[in-house]
Coordinates of C-alpha atoms in Angstrom, one line a residue:
Chain A
M1 CA -34.4 4.3 -32.9
K2 CA -35.8 2.2 -36.0
R3 CA -33.0 1.9 -38.5
T4 CA -35.5 2.8 -41.5
L5 CA -37.6 6.0 -41.2
R6 CA -40.2 7.1 -44.0
G7 CA -42.3 10.1 -44.2
K8 CA -43.0 13.3 -46.4
V9 CA -41.1 16.5 -47.0
H10 CA -41.8 20.1 -45.8
K11 CA -39.3 21.9 -47.4
Y12 CA -38.0 25.6 -46.3
D13 CA -35.3 26.3 -48.6
K14 CA -33.8 29.1 -46.7
D15 CA -30.6 29.4 -45.0
N16 CA -29.9 30.3 -41.3
I17 CA -33.4 29.5 -40.0
D18 CA -32.9 30.4 -35.9
T19 CA -34.4 29.4 -33.1
D20 CA -36.5 32.8 -32.6
V21 CA -38.1 31.6 -35.9
I22 CA -38.5 27.7 -35.1
L23 CA -40.1 28.9 -31.5
P24 CA -40.1 32.5 -30.7
G25 CA -38.9 33.8 -27.5
P26 CA -42.6 34.5 -25.8
Y27 CA -43.0 30.7 -25.8
L28 CA -39.9 30.1 -23.9
K29 CA -41.8 29.8 -20.4
I30 CA -43.7 26.7 -21.9
H31 CA -42.5 23.4 -20.8
D32 CA -45.5 21.2 -21.8
H33 CA -44.2 19.6 -24.9
K34 CA -47.6 19.1 -26.6
E35 CA -48.4 23.1 -26.1
L36 CA -45.0 24.0 -27.6
A37 CA -45.6 21.6 -30.7
K38 CA -48.5 24.2 -31.5
H39 CA -45.9 26.9 -32.0
A40 CA -43.5 25.1 -34.2
M41 CA -42.1 27.2 -37.0
E42 CA -44.4 30.3 -35.9
G43 CA -42.0 32.4 -37.2
I44 CA -41.9 31.2 -40.9
D45 CA -45.4 29.6 -41.1
P46 CA -47.8 29.5 -38.6
K47 CA -49.8 26.6 -40.3
F48 CA -46.9 24.3 -40.0
P49 CA -48.0 22.1 -37.2
E50 CA -51.4 21.6 -39.1
K51 CA -49.3 20.5 -42.2
V52 CA -47.1 17.6 -40.5
S53 CA -47.8 14.2 -40.0
E54 CA -46.1 11.9 -37.5
G55 CA -42.6 10.7 -39.1
D56 CA -42.4 13.5 -41.3
F57 CA -39.1 15.4 -42.5
L58 CA -38.1 19.0 -42.8
V59 CA -35.6 19.7 -45.7
T60 CA -33.7 23.3 -45.0
G61 CA -30.7 25.4 -46.1
N62 CA -27.4 25.9 -44.2
N63 CA -27.0 26.5 -40.4
F64 CA -30.5 25.4 -39.6
G65 CA -31.2 26.1 -35.7
C66 CA -28.8 29.0 -35.1
G67 CA -29.4 31.4 -32.5
S68 CA -30.6 30.8 -28.8
S69 CA -29.8 27.4 -27.1
R70 CA -33.3 26.9 -26.4
E71 CA -34.3 23.4 -26.4
H72 CA -37.7 24.0 -27.0
A73 CA -36.8 24.1 -30.7
P74 CA -36.2 20.4 -31.4
I75 CA -38.9 19.5 -29.0
A76 CA -41.6 21.5 -30.5
L77 CA -40.6 20.1 -34.1
S78 CA -40.2 16.5 -32.9
Q79 CA -43.5 16.8 -30.9
A80 CA -45.0 18.4 -34.1
G81 CA -44.2 15.2 -35.9
I82 CA -40.8 15.5 -37.2
K83 CA -38.5 12.9 -37.4
A84 CA -35.6 14.0 -38.9
I85 CA -34.3 17.3 -40.4
L86 CA -32.1 17.3 -43.7
S87 CA -29.7 20.3 -43.8
P88 CA -26.0 21.1 -45.4
S89 CA -25.4 21.9 -41.9
F90 CA -26.5 22.6 -38.4
A91 CA -26.1 25.2 -35.6
R92 CA -23.9 23.2 -33.0
I93 CA -26.6 23.4 -29.9
F94 CA -29.4 22.3 -31.8
Y95 CA -27.7 19.2 -33.5
R96 CA -26.7 18.4 -29.7
N97 CA -30.0 19.1 -28.4
S98 CA -31.6 16.9 -31.1
V99 CA -29.3 14.2 -30.7
D100 CA -28.7 14.1 -26.8
G101 CA -32.3 14.5 -26.0
G102 CA -33.5 12.0 -28.8
Y103 CA -36.1 14.0 -30.1
L104 CA -35.1 13.8 -34.0
L105 CA -32.0 13.1 -36.3
P106 CA -30.1 16.3 -37.9
I107 CA -28.9 14.7 -40.9
E108 CA -26.3 16.3 -43.1
I109 CA -26.8 16.2 -46.8
D110 CA -24.9 18.1 -49.5
G111 CA -26.3 21.3 -50.8
S112 CA -26.9 19.9 -54.3
T113 CA -29.6 17.1 -52.7
V114 CA -31.5 19.8 -50.9
K115 CA -32.0 21.3 -54.6
K116 CA -33.1 17.7 -55.7
I117 CA -35.6 17.2 -52.9
S118 CA -39.0 18.8 -53.5
D119 CA -42.0 19.8 -50.9
K120 CA -44.3 16.9 -50.4
D121 CA -41.7 14.2 -51.5
E122 CA -41.5 10.8 -50.1
L123 CA -38.5 9.8 -48.7
E124 CA -36.8 6.7 -47.0
I125 CA -34.0 7.3 -45.1
N126 CA -31.9 4.1 -44.3
L127 CA -29.6 4.7 -41.3
A128 CA -27.6 1.3 -41.6
Q129 CA -26.8 2.3 -45.0
N130 CA -26.7 6.1 -44.7
R131 CA -28.5 6.1 -48.1
I132 CA -31.9 8.3 -48.6
T133 CA -34.5 7.2 -51.0
N134 CA -36.6 9.6 -52.9
I135 CA -39.9 7.4 -53.4
T136 CA -41.7 9.7 -55.5
K137 CA -38.8 10.9 -57.8
N138 CA -37.3 7.4 -57.9
E139 CA -34.0 9.0 -56.6
Q140 CA -31.2 7.9 -54.5
Y141 CA -28.9 10.4 -52.3
P142 CA -25.8 9.7 -49.8
M143 CA -25.9 11.5 -46.0
K144 CA -23.2 12.4 -44.4
P145 CA -22.7 9.3 -41.8
F146 CA -23.1 10.0 -37.8
P147 CA -19.6 10.3 -36.2
E148 CA -19.1 7.3 -34.2
L149 CA -20.1 8.5 -30.5
I150 CA -23.0 10.3 -32.0
A151 CA -24.1 7.4 -33.9
R152 CA -23.9 5.4 -30.4
I153 CA -25.9 8.1 -28.8
V154 CA -28.5 8.2 -31.4
E155 CA -28.4 4.2 -30.9
S156 CA -29.3 4.6 -27.3
G157 CA -32.0 7.1 -27.7
G158 CA -30.3 10.0 -26.4
L159 CA -27.8 10.8 -23.8
M160 CA -29.8 9.7 -20.8
N161 CA -29.3 6.0 -21.9
Y162 CA -25.9 6.4 -23.1
K163 CA -22.8 5.3 -20.8
P164 CA -19.6 6.5 -21.8
A165 CA -16.7 3.8 -22.1
Chain B
M1 CA -2.2 23.2 -28.6
T2 CA -4.3 26.3 -28.4
I3 CA -5.5 27.2 -25.1
T4 CA -9.0 25.9 -25.8
E5 CA -7.4 22.6 -26.8
K6 CA -5.3 22.6 -23.8
I7 CA -8.2 23.5 -21.4
L8 CA -10.3 20.5 -22.8
A9 CA -7.3 18.1 -22.8
R10 CA -6.4 18.6 -19.3
A11 CA -10.3 18.3 -18.7
A12 CA -10.4 15.3 -20.4
G13 CA -7.6 13.6 -19.2
K14 CA -5.3 13.8 -22.4
Q15 CA -1.9 14.4 -22.9
K16 CA -2.9 15.9 -26.5
L17 CA -6.1 16.6 -28.5
S18 CA -6.7 17.9 -32.0
P19 CA -9.5 19.1 -33.6
D20 CA -12.3 17.0 -34.3
D21 CA -11.4 14.4 -31.6
V22 CA -14.6 13.7 -29.7
V23 CA -14.0 13.5 -26.0
F24 CA -15.8 13.6 -22.7
A25 CA -14.6 16.3 -20.5
K26 CA -14.5 16.8 -17.0
V27 CA -16.9 20.1 -15.9
D28 CA -16.1 22.6 -13.3
K29 CA -19.0 24.9 -13.5
V30 CA -22.4 24.7 -14.8
M31 CA -25.1 27.3 -14.9
M32 CA -28.7 27.5 -15.6
H33 CA -31.7 30.3 -15.6
D34 CA -35.2 30.8 -15.2
V35 CA -35.8 29.6 -18.7
S36 CA -33.0 26.5 -19.1
G37 CA -33.7 25.6 -15.4
P38 CA -37.4 25.0 -15.9
G39 CA -36.3 22.9 -18.9
V40 CA -33.8 20.7 -16.9
I41 CA -36.3 20.3 -14.4
K42 CA -38.6 18.7 -17.0
V43 CA -35.7 16.6 -18.2
F44 CA -35.2 15.4 -14.7
S45 CA -38.8 14.2 -14.3
E46 CA -39.0 12.6 -17.5
W47 CA -35.7 10.6 -16.4
E48 CA -37.2 9.7 -13.1
K49 CA -40.3 8.4 -15.0
K50 CA -38.2 6.0 -16.6
G51 CA -36.5 4.7 -13.5
V52 CA -33.3 6.8 -13.0
K53 CA -32.6 7.6 -9.5
L54 CA -32.0 11.7 -8.8
D55 CA -31.9 11.9 -5.2
H56 CA -28.6 14.1 -5.5
I57 CA -26.5 15.8 -8.1
W58 CA -22.8 15.2 -8.8
N59 CA -21.7 18.7 -6.9
P60 CA -24.5 21.3 -5.6
D61 CA -21.0 23.8 -5.1
S62 CA -20.2 23.8 -8.7
V63 CA -23.5 24.9 -9.8
W64 CA -24.9 28.4 -9.7
V65 CA -28.5 29.6 -10.9
T66 CA -29.9 32.9 -12.3
E67 CA -33.5 34.5 -12.6
D68 CA -32.8 37.0 -15.5
H69 CA -35.2 35.8 -18.4
F70 CA -38.5 36.8 -17.3
V71 CA -38.3 38.8 -14.0
P72 CA -39.7 40.7 -12.9
A73 CA -42.2 37.9 -13.4
A74 CA -44.0 38.5 -16.8
D75 CA -47.3 36.9 -15.9
R76 CA -48.3 33.9 -14.0
V77 CA -46.5 31.1 -16.0
S78 CA -43.0 32.8 -15.4
A79 CA -43.7 33.2 -11.8
E80 CA -44.4 29.7 -11.5
N81 CA -41.3 29.0 -13.4
V82 CA -39.2 30.7 -10.9
I83 CA -40.9 28.8 -7.9
A84 CA -40.2 25.9 -9.4
L85 CA -36.6 26.7 -10.1
S86 CA -36.5 27.9 -6.1
N87 CA -37.6 24.2 -5.0
F88 CA -35.1 22.7 -7.5
T89 CA -32.1 24.6 -5.8
K90 CA -33.4 24.0 -2.2
K91 CA -33.8 20.2 -2.8
Y92 CA -30.6 19.6 -4.2
G93 CA -28.6 22.1 -1.7
I94 CA -27.4 24.7 -4.7
N95 CA -26.6 27.8 -2.6
K96 CA -25.5 30.0 -5.3
H97 CA -29.2 31.0 -6.4
F98 CA -29.3 34.6 -7.3
K99 CA -32.7 35.7 -6.8
Y100 CA -34.7 38.6 -8.0
G101 CA -35.6 41.0 -5.5
L102 CA -33.0 39.5 -3.1
G103 CA -29.8 41.4 -3.1
Q104 CA -27.3 40.8 -6.0
Y105 CA -28.8 39.6 -9.1
G106 CA -29.1 39.8 -13.2
I107 CA -28.2 38.3 -16.4
C108 CA -26.4 35.3 -15.9
H109 CA -23.4 36.2 -18.5
T110 CA -23.1 39.3 -16.6
L111 CA -23.0 37.6 -13.2
S112 CA -20.4 34.9 -14.1
H113 CA -17.7 37.7 -14.4
E114 CA -19.0 40.4 -12.0
E115 CA -19.4 37.5 -9.2
A116 CA -16.2 35.7 -10.3
L117 CA -18.2 32.4 -10.5
V118 CA -16.2 31.2 -13.6
L119 CA -12.1 31.0 -13.4
P120 CA -9.2 31.2 -15.9
G121 CA -8.6 27.5 -17.3
E122 CA -11.9 26.2 -16.3
V123 CA -14.4 24.2 -18.4
Y124 CA -17.8 26.0 -17.8
V125 CA -20.9 24.9 -19.4
G126 CA -24.5 27.0 -19.4
G127 CA -28.1 26.2 -20.1
D128 CA -27.8 29.7 -22.5
S129 CA -26.2 30.1 -26.0
H130 CA -24.1 33.0 -25.0
T131 CA -22.6 31.1 -22.3
N132 CA -19.6 31.8 -24.7
T133 CA -19.4 35.4 -23.1
T134 CA -17.1 33.9 -20.2
G135 CA -14.5 32.8 -22.3
A136 CA -13.1 36.5 -22.2
M137 CA -11.7 35.4 -18.6
G138 CA -9.4 32.7 -20.0
T139 CA -12.2 29.7 -19.7
F140 CA -13.6 27.2 -22.3
A141 CA -17.0 28.4 -21.8
A142 CA -20.1 27.0 -24.0
G143 CA -23.5 27.0 -24.4
L144 CA -25.8 23.5 -23.9
G145 CA -29.3 23.0 -24.3
H146 CA -31.6 21.4 -21.2
T147 CA -30.9 17.5 -21.6
D148 CA -27.1 18.6 -21.7
V149 CA -27.1 20.6 -18.5
A150 CA -29.3 17.7 -16.7
Y151 CA -26.7 15.3 -17.8
V152 CA -23.7 17.6 -16.6
L153 CA -25.8 17.9 -13.2
M154 CA -25.7 14.0 -12.8
N155 CA -22.6 13.2 -14.2
G156 CA -20.3 16.4 -13.8
Q157 CA -18.8 15.4 -17.5
I158 CA -20.2 15.8 -21.0
W159 CA -19.0 15.3 -24.6
F160 CA -17.4 17.8 -26.6
R161 CA -16.0 17.7 -30.4
V162 CA -12.5 19.5 -30.2
P163 CA -13.2 22.9 -32.3
E164 CA -10.6 24.0 -34.6
T165 CA -9.5 27.8 -33.5
L166 CA -9.7 30.7 -35.8
L167 CA -7.3 33.5 -34.5
F168 CA -8.4 37.1 -34.6
K169 CA -5.6 39.8 -34.5
I170 CA -6.9 43.0 -33.6
E171 CA -4.1 45.4 -34.0
G172 CA -3.6 49.5 -34.2
N173 CA -4.6 52.3 -31.9
K174 CA -8.0 52.0 -30.7
P175 CA -10.1 55.3 -31.4
A176 CA -12.3 56.8 -28.7
H177 CA -15.5 56.5 -31.1
I178 CA -14.9 52.8 -31.3
M179 CA -16.4 50.0 -28.9
A180 CA -15.6 46.1 -29.1
K181 CA -19.1 45.8 -30.3
D182 CA -18.0 47.4 -33.6
I183 CA -14.9 44.9 -33.8
I184 CA -17.1 41.8 -33.6
L185 CA -20.2 43.2 -35.6
Q186 CA -17.5 44.0 -37.9
I187 CA -16.0 40.1 -37.6
I188 CA -19.3 38.6 -38.2
G189 CA -20.3 40.8 -41.0
D190 CA -16.9 39.4 -42.6
I191 CA -17.3 35.9 -41.7
G192 CA -21.0 35.2 -41.6
T193 CA -23.5 34.0 -38.9
D194 CA -22.3 30.1 -39.6
G195 CA -18.5 31.5 -40.4
A196 CA -17.2 29.9 -37.1
N197 CA -19.6 27.1 -36.9
Y198 CA -18.4 24.3 -34.2
K199 CA -15.1 26.4 -34.0
A200 CA -13.4 28.2 -31.6
M201 CA -12.8 31.8 -31.8
Q202 CA -9.8 33.4 -30.1
F203 CA -8.9 37.3 -29.8
V204 CA -5.5 38.5 -29.6
G205 CA -3.4 41.6 -30.7
S206 CA -2.4 45.0 -29.1
V207 CA -6.2 46.3 -29.0
V208 CA -7.5 43.0 -27.0
K209 CA -4.4 43.4 -24.8
N210 CA -5.4 46.8 -23.9
L211 CA -8.9 46.2 -23.5
I212 CA -10.6 46.5 -20.3
M213 CA -12.5 43.0 -19.3
E214 CA -15.9 44.2 -19.9
E215 CA -14.8 45.1 -23.4
R216 CA -13.1 41.7 -24.0
L217 CA -16.4 40.4 -23.0
T218 CA -18.4 41.8 -25.5
L219 CA -16.0 40.3 -28.2
T220 CA -16.4 36.6 -26.9
N221 CA -20.3 37.2 -26.2
M222 CA -21.1 37.7 -29.7
T223 CA -19.1 34.8 -31.0
T224 CA -22.4 32.9 -30.5
E225 CA -23.5 34.9 -33.5
A226 CA -20.9 33.3 -35.7
G227 CA -21.7 30.2 -34.7
A228 CA -19.1 29.5 -32.5
K229 CA -18.5 26.6 -29.9
N230 CA -16.8 29.2 -27.6
G231 CA -15.2 32.7 -27.9
I232 CA -11.6 32.6 -25.6
I233 CA -9.0 35.4 -24.7
E234 CA -5.8 33.9 -22.9
P235 CA -5.6 35.4 -19.2
D236 CA -3.2 38.0 -18.4
E237 CA -2.7 40.8 -15.7
T238 CA -6.0 42.5 -16.8
T239 CA -7.8 39.0 -16.0
N240 CA -5.9 38.5 -12.9
A241 CA -6.5 42.3 -11.7
Y242 CA -10.3 42.1 -12.4
L243 CA -10.5 38.6 -10.3
R244 CA -8.5 40.1 -7.6
E245 CA -11.0 42.8 -6.8
R246 CA -14.0 39.9 -6.8
T247 CA -12.6 36.6 -5.1
D248 CA -9.7 34.9 -3.5
A249 CA -10.2 31.6 -5.0
K250 CA -7.2 30.1 -6.8
Y251 CA -7.2 29.0 -10.3
S252 CA -4.9 27.5 -12.7
P253 CA -4.7 29.2 -16.0
M254 CA -3.8 27.8 -19.3
N255 CA -2.1 29.4 -22.4
G256 CA -1.9 27.9 -25.6
D257 CA 1.5 26.9 -26.8
A258 CA 4.0 28.8 -29.0
D259 CA 3.8 26.3 -31.9
A260 CA -0.1 26.0 -31.5
H261 CA -2.0 25.5 -34.8
Y262 CA -4.8 28.0 -35.9
S263 CA -7.2 26.7 -38.8
E264 CA -7.2 30.7 -40.1
V265 CA -5.8 34.1 -38.8
F266 CA -7.6 36.9 -39.4
T267 CA -5.9 40.3 -38.8
Y268 CA -8.2 43.5 -38.3
E269 CA -6.2 46.8 -38.3
I270 CA -8.7 49.3 -36.2
E271 CA -8.1 52.7 -37.2
K272 CA -9.8 51.7 -40.6
L273 CA -13.1 50.6 -38.4
E274 CA -16.2 52.5 -38.5
P275 CA -18.8 52.4 -35.9
T276 CA -21.1 49.8 -37.0
V277 CA -24.7 48.9 -37.0
A278 CA -26.2 45.1 -38.0
K279 CA -29.2 46.0 -39.9
P280 CA -32.3 43.7 -39.8
F281 CA -32.6 40.7 -39.9
S282 CA -29.0 39.4 -39.1
P283 CA -26.3 40.4 -37.1
S284 CA -23.9 39.9 -40.2
N285 CA -25.8 42.4 -42.2
I286 CA -23.2 45.2 -41.7
S287 CA -23.0 48.9 -42.4
A288 CA -21.3 51.8 -41.3
A289 CA -23.5 53.8 -39.2
R290 CA -22.8 57.1 -41.2
E291 CA -24.0 55.0 -44.3
L292 CA -27.2 54.6 -42.6
Q293 CA -27.6 58.1 -41.3
G294 CA -31.0 59.4 -41.1
T295 CA -32.8 56.2 -40.4
E296 CA -35.8 56.9 -38.6
L297 CA -36.2 55.2 -35.1
D298 CA -38.8 54.5 -32.7
K299 CA -36.8 53.1 -29.5
A300 CA -33.3 53.0 -28.3
Y301 CA -32.7 49.8 -25.9
I302 CA -29.7 49.9 -23.9
G303 CA -29.5 46.2 -22.1
S304 CA -28.6 43.0 -22.2
C305 CA -25.3 40.8 -21.7
T306 CA -23.8 42.3 -24.6
G307 CA -24.5 45.9 -24.0
A308 CA -25.3 46.9 -20.5
K309 CA -22.2 46.5 -18.3
L310 CA -20.6 49.3 -16.5
E311 CA -18.6 50.3 -19.4
D312 CA -21.4 50.4 -21.8
L313 CA -23.5 52.6 -19.5
R314 CA -20.5 55.0 -19.2
E315 CA -19.7 55.4 -22.7
A316 CA -23.9 55.9 -23.4
A317 CA -23.6 58.4 -20.4
K318 CA -20.7 60.3 -22.2
I319 CA -23.1 61.4 -25.1
L320 CA -26.4 61.5 -23.3
K321 CA -24.9 63.7 -20.5
G322 CA -26.7 67.1 -20.7
K323 CA -29.0 66.2 -23.7
K324 CA -32.6 64.8 -24.4
V325 CA -33.5 62.1 -26.2
K326 CA -35.7 62.1 -29.2
I327 CA -37.5 58.6 -29.0
R328 CA -38.5 56.3 -26.4
T329 CA -35.0 55.3 -24.7
E330 CA -34.4 52.4 -22.0
V331 CA -31.7 51.6 -20.2
L332 CA -31.5 48.1 -18.1
P333 CA -28.1 47.5 -16.4
A334 CA -27.2 44.1 -16.7
A335 CA -26.9 43.3 -12.9
Q336 CA -28.0 44.8 -9.6
S337 CA -24.3 45.6 -8.7
I338 CA -23.9 47.4 -11.8
Y339 CA -27.0 49.3 -11.5
M340 CA -25.7 50.5 -7.9
K341 CA -22.3 51.6 -9.2
A342 CA -24.0 53.1 -12.3
L343 CA -26.0 55.0 -9.7
N344 CA -23.2 55.9 -7.5
E345 CA -21.4 57.1 -10.2
G346 CA -24.3 59.5 -11.3
L347 CA -24.9 57.9 -14.7
I348 CA -28.7 56.9 -13.8
N349 CA -29.0 60.5 -12.9
I350 CA -27.5 61.3 -16.6
F351 CA -30.1 59.0 -18.3
M352 CA -33.0 60.1 -16.2
E353 CA -32.3 63.6 -16.9
A354 CA -32.0 62.9 -20.5
G355 CA -35.7 61.3 -20.2
A356 CA -34.8 57.7 -20.5
V357 CA -36.3 55.0 -18.4
V358 CA -34.2 52.9 -16.3
G359 CA -35.5 49.3 -15.5
P360 CA -34.5 46.8 -13.3
P361 CA -31.7 43.8 -14.7
T362 CA -33.5 41.5 -16.9
C363 CA -33.1 39.8 -20.2
G364 CA -36.2 41.5 -20.9
A365 CA -37.2 42.5 -24.2
C366 CA -33.6 41.5 -25.8
C367 CA -35.2 38.0 -26.4
G368 CA -38.7 39.5 -27.1
A369 CA -40.1 37.7 -23.7
H370 CA -41.3 41.0 -21.9
M371 CA -40.4 44.4 -20.5
G372 CA -40.4 46.7 -23.7
V373 CA -41.2 44.3 -26.3
L374 CA -41.7 45.9 -30.3
G375 CA -44.9 46.3 -31.9
K376 CA -45.8 45.7 -35.6
D377 CA -43.3 47.7 -37.9
E378 CA -41.7 49.5 -34.7
V379 CA -38.0 50.3 -35.6
C380 CA -35.2 49.9 -32.8
I381 CA -31.5 50.5 -32.1
S382 CA -30.2 48.2 -29.8
T383 CA -27.0 47.4 -27.6
T384 CA -28.1 43.4 -28.0
N385 CA -27.0 40.8 -29.8
R386 CA -29.5 39.4 -32.2
N387 CA -32.2 41.1 -34.5
F388 CA -33.8 37.8 -36.2
P389 CA -37.3 38.2 -37.3
G390 CA -39.4 38.6 -34.0
R391 CA -36.4 38.4 -31.9
M392 CA -37.4 41.5 -30.0
G393 CA -41.1 41.5 -30.5
H394 CA -43.4 41.2 -33.6
V395 CA -42.2 39.6 -36.2
E396 CA -42.9 42.7 -38.5
S397 CA -40.7 44.9 -36.3
K398 CA -36.9 45.7 -36.9
T399 CA -33.8 45.8 -34.8
Y400 CA -30.5 47.6 -35.6
L401 CA -27.4 46.2 -33.4
A402 CA -25.0 48.9 -32.7
S403 CA -22.5 49.9 -29.5
P404 CA -23.9 51.9 -26.8
L405 CA -22.3 54.6 -28.2
V406 CA -24.1 54.6 -31.5
V407 CA -27.2 53.9 -29.6
A408 CA -27.1 56.7 -27.3
A409 CA -25.9 59.1 -30.3
S410 CA -29.0 57.7 -32.1
A411 CA -31.3 58.1 -29.1
V412 CA -30.5 61.9 -29.0
K413 CA -31.1 62.4 -32.8
G414 CA -33.7 60.2 -32.9
K415 CA -32.3 58.6 -36.3
I416 CA -29.4 56.4 -36.8
T417 CA -26.6 58.5 -35.7
D418 CA -22.5 58.3 -35.6
P419 CA -21.2 59.1 -32.1
R420 CA -19.0 61.5 -34.0
D421 CA -21.8 63.7 -35.4
V422 CA -23.2 64.5 -31.7
K423 CA -21.8 67.3 -30.7
N424 CA -20.8 68.0 -27.1

């Protein structure tokens, strides 16, 4: 995992964006990752996959990824190009799927930080310093550090490569 | 320690655990189905490409597999997913594979209790968010994704952050028109869909003590809709009696300590509860059924792990007996064994004479997969667990969630109806 990520923001300022919206039920039978990417966020914005470039970020409201345990959701987002999601809170299974699968980073930020970031802003995320720089607005924000074990799994690029002590 | 902390401590080989501790815990049972299974197979194939040796799994006897989401095969892709699942269970010697059209099968969370596949005191994980359901047996039961299930299949353990516990005391005398579904909808309405995020929800009190096992399972099932890591009820004589009818297996139950710490305690007096409905588009968006009286409906759905257990069918049949439905009504028992019991008790006759269609056990339209999904602008009342946009079909369809009693009463009137307002 690179220590610094840079990309453009796609902002969906809504709480409780659930996995039925992120990757709707009819596509659950699909297990081809590239095919899943075509349906990422279809329930909220069918044009989403066209808007995203590799390495971009999602900025959203509370409890992102609630609902079903489908790993299809972080897979679809990551395959569409999203490398980190910035939200005040995540639903637990979505969080662990994102980290353990090594798909993308669920980064917890304050609700006030969500307000400061606009759609299309360019951000740089420094994982070593737990700091987010808004290049467009020339602002800096804190992010919540990953708990120790999560940080190690992130470092390993997912649970597969992680060996418990 | 609470029951959740004690089960995790035992599984992690620790004397004591507190909320926020992150531990690797040994897993006793693991489940996957025809959606998460192919996902796990995909993870296995990715890992093999990267040089991981996968010629055997940790313990095939601790694994069980169901076909429930896309059976009967909705199309070619879902048929092929089931074939891939069969090849996988054969390759790794997983004998507990419940196959559609081959004896007992049904929704994973229903089989877990109906077949006594999971026991009190165990750590049970499944590739499905409603794995929480089985916590009603006094089990630590939590849902995981494909990578985590694949990891458990290889290593027999997985990491958990120890959750703090919210304690729900349900007291009073339960009126006949109130079901566990009304209680849990009320709780989700009060605490919200992230009210228990990362936390355990534990249920106690005189009402819980007197609830039969299937009703307890409705409480824990929908803890998922409040974001909970797990729902749990301490095992008692009801649990033991339920298991004795189904298995000779020995188990080591756990109970919480008298001085266990609960991060918050909520008390409900059940006499004050009304038959409750969750309006579109959130399980927390609740109203009393009577406040929504007259809301026009197109369809009633009695199905899923939440609302098609034998007791759910019995309650619905009490209302539907000798009446006709005014809207399309579908009944899908949650497992083959439940279908058979309902048949033998005469419930299926009651449903069909009322004009409902009775379908095979499947997750089906509950997750918008197939077998009765909703079209644009269609309005459904359902015994299921979620009503997010597009959950049961078109993104502009609407689902109201309610108890089997409310759904049956609404089917009879063609409008949202409190069961007390249907004359016998």
